[in-house]
Amino acid sequence: MASTPAAIAADAVAELARERVDHRFKGLPPDADGRTVGELAAERRSLFTGGFTTPVLALSAEALDHNLALMERYSERHGLAFAPHGKTSMAPRLFERQLDRGAWGITAATPAQVRVYRAFGVRRIFLANEVVDAAALRWLAGELAADPELRIVTYVDSVRGVELMDAALRDALRDAGAGRPLDVVVELGAEGARTGIRTEAEGEAVADAVAATGTLRLVGVAGYEAEIPDADAEIVDAWLRRLTGLAVAFDKAGRFAGVEEIVVSAGGSAWFDAVASVFAELPPLSAPVLKLLRSGAYVTHDDGQYRRKTPFNRLPDEGALHPAFRLWAQVVSRPEPGMAYLNAGKRDVSYDLDLPEPQVVRSARDGSLRPATGLTVTRLADQHAFVSLTGEDAERLEVGDWVGLGLSHPCTVFEKWPLIPLATADGTVTEYVRTFF
């Protein structure tokens, strides 16, 4: 008897624990080679004394659990469905946890990401891009035909894009002999921003083009407010009202006739409070509205970009996200006063938005911890961090000491580490998170 999609998915996630540890996974103990990931996790090694080599990236088990729970509560409290952006982590174990904590589905940016999601059984996918690649569209059509419970929603933002999508999908449906239309939402952009229609008239033309096909079904509207130039609260609110207004106008014109639910989606990690506020003002439409939030970076938060931009800075009564990443590197050189060099660089940390932030020092002599007072990363080479030292406490730093670094922009951290230890506050590693970039 053929396995069900759910059984296949469960086995795919379980298979991650059966993968063998070897040279592909930096930072892991060399003496663990040959063990499965599950066997290594069961040993519950210490991140500091269990043979891990530096640099090594660790995820905080406590911060991860806190962040998952906080966004679940926030979404429920504000009547939002949640499809966190999976491109942040590309980690099926984290997708599983997000779905377990009430996520409607997972957002993707590319068909390649959707392929990873499908390999691990994700059955509700919001593809936040217009797909005009014929091979990718044929594959999407095949997935929809093979799994009646699969739902994929993708962007459209041009008449030409609709033409290309329709042609590829017609070929796929003809070859398969059966199938169902691909659900699409008209993407609203803004002048000088990223993708998406610029005017409501363009949106109507795109919607008309969708209606003329038999391969696409218009189910809503969507966009991404964080790319609006010079975005502030007033500008973002105005854009969100354009988005909800587009949904209302489409509905009034009968463009959603026969749709079971109308999708209205926005929300990165910087303005989800504005999304919640404006979406709450939506009047009743002809079908239930799926108000879909797509924030992704919340899962680990950070010590830079999102620490500054998170809406929870404006919403102290709603809670606070906790940074879950810490990269541990060692001091490998103290060649002159006022300078130290760590064995972690551009190959190990994000640097596109902020340099790493030294937060704690672990003594190589006795394992004691102290704040990284007076330590500043000034630049990175491929495998070295340049650290300036100011003050007497900083000058205590010795070759061999471990330095815990806070990081900015989780998306570009995850992609550098194919297998990441998940550690409790005392450094006990309980699990490993596999990524697929």
XYZ file of C-alpha atoms in Angstrom:
437
model
C 0.000 0.000 0.000
C 1.335 3.441 -0.911
C 2.396 5.697 1.925
C 0.275 8.767 2.606
C 1.804 12.245 2.143
C 1.665 12.720 5.925
C 3.557 9.468 6.533
C 6.151 10.381 3.916
C 6.635 13.770 5.564
C 7.008 12.305 9.043
C 9.605 9.859 7.766
C 11.519 12.652 5.998
C 11.807 14.637 9.237
C 12.738 11.501 11.183
C 15.402 10.745 8.582
C 17.257 13.898 9.634
C 18.199 12.182 12.892
C 19.618 9.247 10.929
C 22.058 11.361 8.921
C 25.702 10.594 9.680
C 27.926 13.281 11.160
C 31.101 13.974 9.197
C 33.342 16.690 7.742
C 30.407 18.516 6.106
C 29.277 19.952 9.430
C 31.687 22.505 10.854
C 32.024 23.039 14.561
C 30.903 19.539 15.525
C 33.184 17.238 17.558
C 35.648 15.391 15.298
C 35.260 12.269 17.431
C 31.536 12.210 16.552
C 32.238 11.280 12.930
C 30.171 8.256 11.954
C 27.516 8.727 14.603
C 24.042 9.654 13.502
C 22.710 13.069 14.415
C 20.241 11.363 16.741
C 22.987 9.395 18.484
C 25.048 12.546 18.988
C 22.043 14.431 20.369
C 21.372 11.601 22.827
C 24.869 12.064 24.280
C 23.862 15.578 25.438
C 27.388 16.903 25.152
C 28.489 20.227 26.551
C 29.008 22.907 23.932
C 32.138 24.008 25.841
C 33.744 20.756 27.006
C 32.189 18.162 24.708
C 34.690 18.370 21.869
C 33.042 21.027 19.725
C 35.542 23.030 17.688
C 35.486 26.788 17.314
C 33.956 28.699 15.735
C 30.649 27.057 16.548
C 27.175 28.511 16.176
C 24.576 27.616 18.798
C 20.850 28.171 19.087
C 19.342 28.857 22.500
C 16.671 26.289 23.294
C 14.983 28.641 25.752
C 14.937 31.659 23.412
C 13.653 29.585 20.523
C 10.759 28.202 22.583
C 9.960 31.681 23.903
C 9.853 33.256 20.439
C 7.673 30.523 18.964
C 5.182 30.870 21.798
C 5.171 34.678 21.704
C 4.279 34.954 18.007
C 1.656 32.232 18.353
C -0.033 34.264 21.101
C 0.365 37.528 19.198
C -1.233 36.122 16.038
C -4.140 34.617 17.943
C -4.720 37.782 19.961
C -4.960 39.905 16.815
C -6.989 37.522 14.668
C -4.145 36.802 12.257
C -3.213 33.594 10.507
C 0.549 33.060 10.385
C 2.744 31.745 7.577
C 6.295 32.511 8.758
C 8.825 32.988 6.011
C 10.827 29.802 5.760
C 13.719 31.374 3.848
C 15.001 32.657 7.190
C 16.045 29.236 8.410
C 15.360 26.677 5.662
C 15.207 24.239 8.576
C 12.476 21.571 8.434
C 12.679 20.913 12.186
C 11.898 24.573 12.802
C 9.076 24.470 10.237
C 7.640 21.544 12.183
C 7.788 23.526 15.429
C 6.236 26.580 13.808
C 3.376 24.507 12.450
C 2.936 22.828 15.828
C 2.653 26.316 17.353
C -0.320 27.197 15.189
C 1.208 28.415 11.924
C -1.224 28.205 8.980
C 1.624 27.272 6.655
C 5.105 28.369 5.592
C 6.033 31.188 3.197
C 8.582 30.658 0.410
C 10.382 33.044 -1.921
C 11.367 30.622 -4.699
C 10.214 27.329 -6.229
C 13.470 25.767 -5.000
C 12.410 26.549 -1.443
C 8.981 25.069 -2.130
C 10.685 21.852 -3.199
C 12.393 21.637 0.192
C 9.085 22.298 1.960
C 7.345 19.589 -0.041
C 10.132 17.090 0.653
C 9.310 17.550 4.342
C 5.548 17.504 3.996
C 4.509 21.158 4.243
C 1.002 21.292 2.766
C 0.163 24.990 2.926
C 2.666 27.198 1.133
C 2.507 30.907 0.368
C 4.928 31.593 -2.490
C 5.664 35.320 -2.267
C 6.875 35.808 -5.827
C 5.480 35.708 -9.338
C 6.674 32.454 -10.916
C 7.265 32.626 -14.670
C 9.657 29.670 -14.985
C 7.836 27.051 -17.065
C 9.649 24.082 -15.535
C 8.860 25.276 -12.018
C 5.201 25.863 -12.913
C 4.889 22.387 -14.395
C 6.322 20.961 -11.184
C 3.884 22.999 -9.053
C 0.991 21.733 -11.164
C 2.181 18.171 -10.678
C 2.370 18.632 -6.906
C -1.173 20.017 -6.810
C -2.448 17.132 -8.910
C -0.718 14.538 -6.741
C -1.872 15.838 -3.355
C -5.497 16.998 -3.021
C -4.744 18.480 0.420
C -1.883 20.654 -0.832
C -2.525 24.388 -1.057
C -0.115 26.736 -2.811
C -0.797 30.454 -3.181
C 1.523 32.562 -5.322
C 1.883 36.173 -6.498
C 0.941 37.739 -9.817
C 1.864 41.318 -10.680
C 1.785 41.617 -14.488
C -0.376 40.645 -17.452
C 2.675 39.179 -19.171
C 3.419 37.102 -16.097
C -0.120 35.739 -16.146
C 0.286 34.844 -19.830
C 3.479 32.903 -19.134
C 1.972 31.140 -16.126
C -1.146 30.189 -18.073
C 0.830 28.784 -20.989
C 3.026 26.606 -18.768
C 0.133 25.394 -16.649
C -2.042 24.586 -19.688
C 0.757 22.398 -20.989
C 1.097 20.717 -17.600
C -2.629 20.083 -17.226
C -2.858 18.745 -20.773
C 0.021 16.361 -20.185
C -1.379 15.200 -16.835
C -4.944 14.913 -18.100
C -6.245 16.430 -14.862
C -5.440 19.038 -12.285
C -6.713 22.144 -10.579
C -5.971 25.836 -10.944
C -3.138 27.500 -9.092
C -4.325 30.032 -6.509
C -2.868 33.505 -6.985
C -2.970 36.875 -5.248
C -2.338 40.228 -6.912
C 0.791 41.754 -5.397
C 0.706 45.445 -4.513
C 4.038 47.260 -4.535
C 4.983 50.929 -4.281
C 6.957 53.435 -6.337
C 10.668 52.779 -5.911
C 9.987 49.594 -3.953
C 10.385 46.024 -5.081
C 7.956 43.917 -7.150
C 4.191 44.377 -7.380
C 1.698 46.541 -9.263
C 2.069 50.275 -8.833
C -1.539 51.356 -9.471
C -5.006 49.995 -8.812
C -5.695 50.139 -12.555
C -2.755 47.803 -13.140
C -4.197 45.495 -10.493
C -7.530 45.370 -12.289
C -5.785 44.500 -15.556
C -3.864 41.684 -13.885
C -7.036 40.389 -12.209
C -8.839 40.448 -15.579
C -6.010 38.466 -17.124
C -6.251 35.863 -14.344
C -10.026 35.586 -14.825
C -9.513 34.880 -18.530
C -7.464 31.759 -17.794
C -8.610 28.361 -16.708
C -5.371 27.605 -14.948
C -5.226 30.378 -12.338
C -7.714 31.371 -9.637
C -7.660 34.808 -7.999
C -8.019 34.400 -4.224
C -6.753 37.672 -2.769
C -4.169 40.435 -2.561
C -0.779 40.689 -0.862
C 2.436 42.667 -0.598
C 5.480 43.439 1.511
C 5.538 46.772 3.284
C 9.162 46.752 4.472
C 10.531 47.537 0.992
C 8.603 50.825 0.692
C 11.208 53.619 0.412
C 11.577 55.717 3.573
C 8.964 53.610 5.329
C 7.596 55.019 8.554
C 4.382 54.381 10.455
C 2.331 56.859 8.433
C 3.597 55.647 5.056
C 3.168 51.973 5.981
C -0.374 52.541 7.288
C -1.330 54.338 4.070
C 0.080 51.524 1.940
C -1.703 48.869 4.003
C -4.982 50.733 3.518
C -4.352 50.671 -0.227
C -3.885 46.916 0.063
C -7.096 46.327 2.028
C -8.905 48.778 -0.234
C -7.830 46.727 -3.245
C -9.291 43.613 -1.602
C -12.588 45.412 -0.929
C -12.777 46.755 -4.500
C -12.014 43.355 -6.034
C -14.666 41.751 -3.865
C -17.272 44.381 -4.721
C -16.582 43.756 -8.411
C -17.206 40.022 -7.918
C -13.637 39.003 -8.623
C -13.614 36.506 -5.733
C -16.839 34.731 -6.714
C -16.722 31.085 -5.662
C -13.626 31.488 -3.487
C -13.876 29.723 -0.108
C -11.740 32.327 1.648
C -10.170 35.597 0.568
C -6.452 35.995 1.294
C -5.110 39.366 2.421
C -1.432 39.100 3.318
C 1.465 41.340 4.379
C 3.856 41.667 7.263
C 7.573 41.207 7.607
C 9.311 41.418 10.960
C 9.381 45.222 11.250
C 5.749 46.328 10.834
C 3.486 43.477 11.902
C 1.835 45.754 14.466
C 0.693 48.050 11.650
C -0.529 45.029 9.702
C -2.558 43.828 12.688
C -4.084 47.275 13.204
C -5.090 47.933 9.595
C -6.226 44.378 8.899
C -8.525 44.631 11.931
C -10.384 47.412 10.095
C -11.283 45.214 7.114
C -15.068 45.145 6.619
C -16.867 41.836 6.039
C -16.356 40.515 2.515
C -18.255 37.941 0.483
C -16.210 35.088 1.985
C -14.199 34.667 5.186
C -10.896 36.575 5.080
C -7.590 34.862 5.794
C -5.501 37.685 7.260
C -2.066 36.229 6.717
C 1.070 37.501 8.463
C 4.448 36.338 7.107
C 7.173 37.435 9.572
C 10.148 35.072 9.523
C 13.080 36.502 11.483
C 11.174 36.313 14.778
C 12.134 32.652 15.181
C 15.646 33.560 16.323
C 15.356 37.361 16.467
C 18.862 38.935 16.609
C 21.222 41.376 18.287
C 21.162 44.008 15.544
C 18.711 44.744 12.736
C 15.629 43.192 14.306
C 16.499 44.199 17.843
C 16.206 47.770 16.559
C 13.198 47.280 14.295
C 10.930 44.822 16.073
C 7.401 46.148 16.680
C 7.642 44.831 20.229
C 9.766 47.927 20.938
C 6.501 49.818 20.388
C 4.410 47.188 22.151
C 6.071 46.529 25.532
C 2.849 45.140 26.978
C 2.745 42.441 24.287
C 6.110 40.896 25.256
C 9.584 40.828 23.749
C 11.491 38.525 21.435
C 14.785 37.052 22.639
C 17.917 36.655 20.487
C 18.521 32.939 20.015
C 21.833 32.909 18.132
C 25.285 33.045 19.659
C 28.497 32.307 17.798
C 31.376 31.126 19.967
C 34.856 31.922 18.672
C 38.273 31.754 20.286
C 41.004 34.317 20.670
C 43.837 33.067 18.474
C 46.160 36.067 18.604
C 46.975 39.061 20.837
C 49.897 40.483 18.814
C 49.739 44.051 20.119
C 48.066 46.057 22.890
C 44.494 47.002 22.217
C 43.881 44.303 19.582
C 42.776 40.685 19.528
C 41.864 38.325 16.723
C 39.144 35.665 16.813
C 38.941 32.583 14.617
C 35.585 33.517 13.044
C 35.020 35.666 9.994
C 32.845 36.274 6.955
C 32.506 32.549 6.295
C 30.859 32.077 9.700
C 28.804 35.172 10.562
C 26.459 37.687 8.981
C 27.953 41.059 8.126
C 25.566 42.484 5.514
C 23.752 44.654 8.091
C 25.879 44.796 11.267
C 29.153 43.395 12.537
C 29.031 40.789 15.331
C 28.677 42.098 18.875
C 30.938 40.599 21.596
C 28.713 39.812 24.561
C 30.441 37.393 26.894
C 33.920 35.962 27.507
C 34.484 32.409 28.732
C 37.892 31.965 30.322
C 40.051 29.225 28.842
C 41.674 28.824 32.273
C 38.670 28.022 34.449
C 35.507 28.284 32.335
C 34.233 31.337 34.203
C 32.028 33.810 32.357
C 32.236 37.597 32.349
C 30.700 40.354 30.227
C 32.679 41.254 27.104
C 33.237 44.800 28.358
C 35.425 46.917 26.106
C 35.450 44.471 23.173
C 34.356 45.722 19.733
C 34.531 43.904 16.400
C 35.857 46.473 13.931
C 36.052 44.374 10.779
C 36.046 40.846 9.419
C 38.323 38.866 7.143
C 37.297 35.509 5.726
C 38.273 33.619 8.881
C 39.170 36.299 11.418
C 37.354 38.930 13.447
C 39.374 42.041 14.319
C 38.571 43.067 17.897
C 39.596 46.350 19.483
C 40.110 46.345 23.253
C 39.544 49.338 25.488
C 39.904 49.400 29.231
C 41.627 47.237 31.807
C 38.956 44.530 31.774
C 39.269 44.066 28.013
C 43.044 43.755 28.241
C 42.534 40.652 30.427
C 41.506 38.815 27.261
C 43.886 35.905 26.583
C 44.680 33.622 23.684
C 42.378 30.615 24.055
C 39.475 32.483 25.670
C 36.066 31.905 24.092
C 34.083 34.977 23.047
C 30.313 34.731 22.571
C 29.125 36.945 19.734
C 25.638 38.303 19.171
C 24.702 38.407 15.479
C 22.527 40.505 13.183
C 20.233 39.355 10.345
C 19.408 35.695 10.999
C 18.763 34.870 7.327
C 22.439 35.256 6.487
C 23.533 33.377 9.602
C 21.485 30.243 8.996
C 22.774 29.843 5.442
C 26.390 29.511 6.654
C 25.689 26.563 8.972
C 24.251 23.278 7.641
C 23.898 21.702 11.109
C 23.412 23.855 14.208
C 23.528 22.661 17.840
C 20.522 23.586 19.968
C 21.801 24.180 23.506
C 20.208 24.896 26.866
C 21.378 27.769 29.057
C 24.064 25.631 30.727
C 25.538 24.641 27.343
C 24.000 21.155 27.085
C 23.325 20.321 23.441
C 19.991 18.537 23.122
C 19.268 18.640 19.402
C 20.697 19.624 16.005
C 18.952 21.794 13.410
C 19.621 20.890 9.765
C 19.364 23.612 7.132
C 18.880 23.298 3.368
C 20.208 26.270 1.388
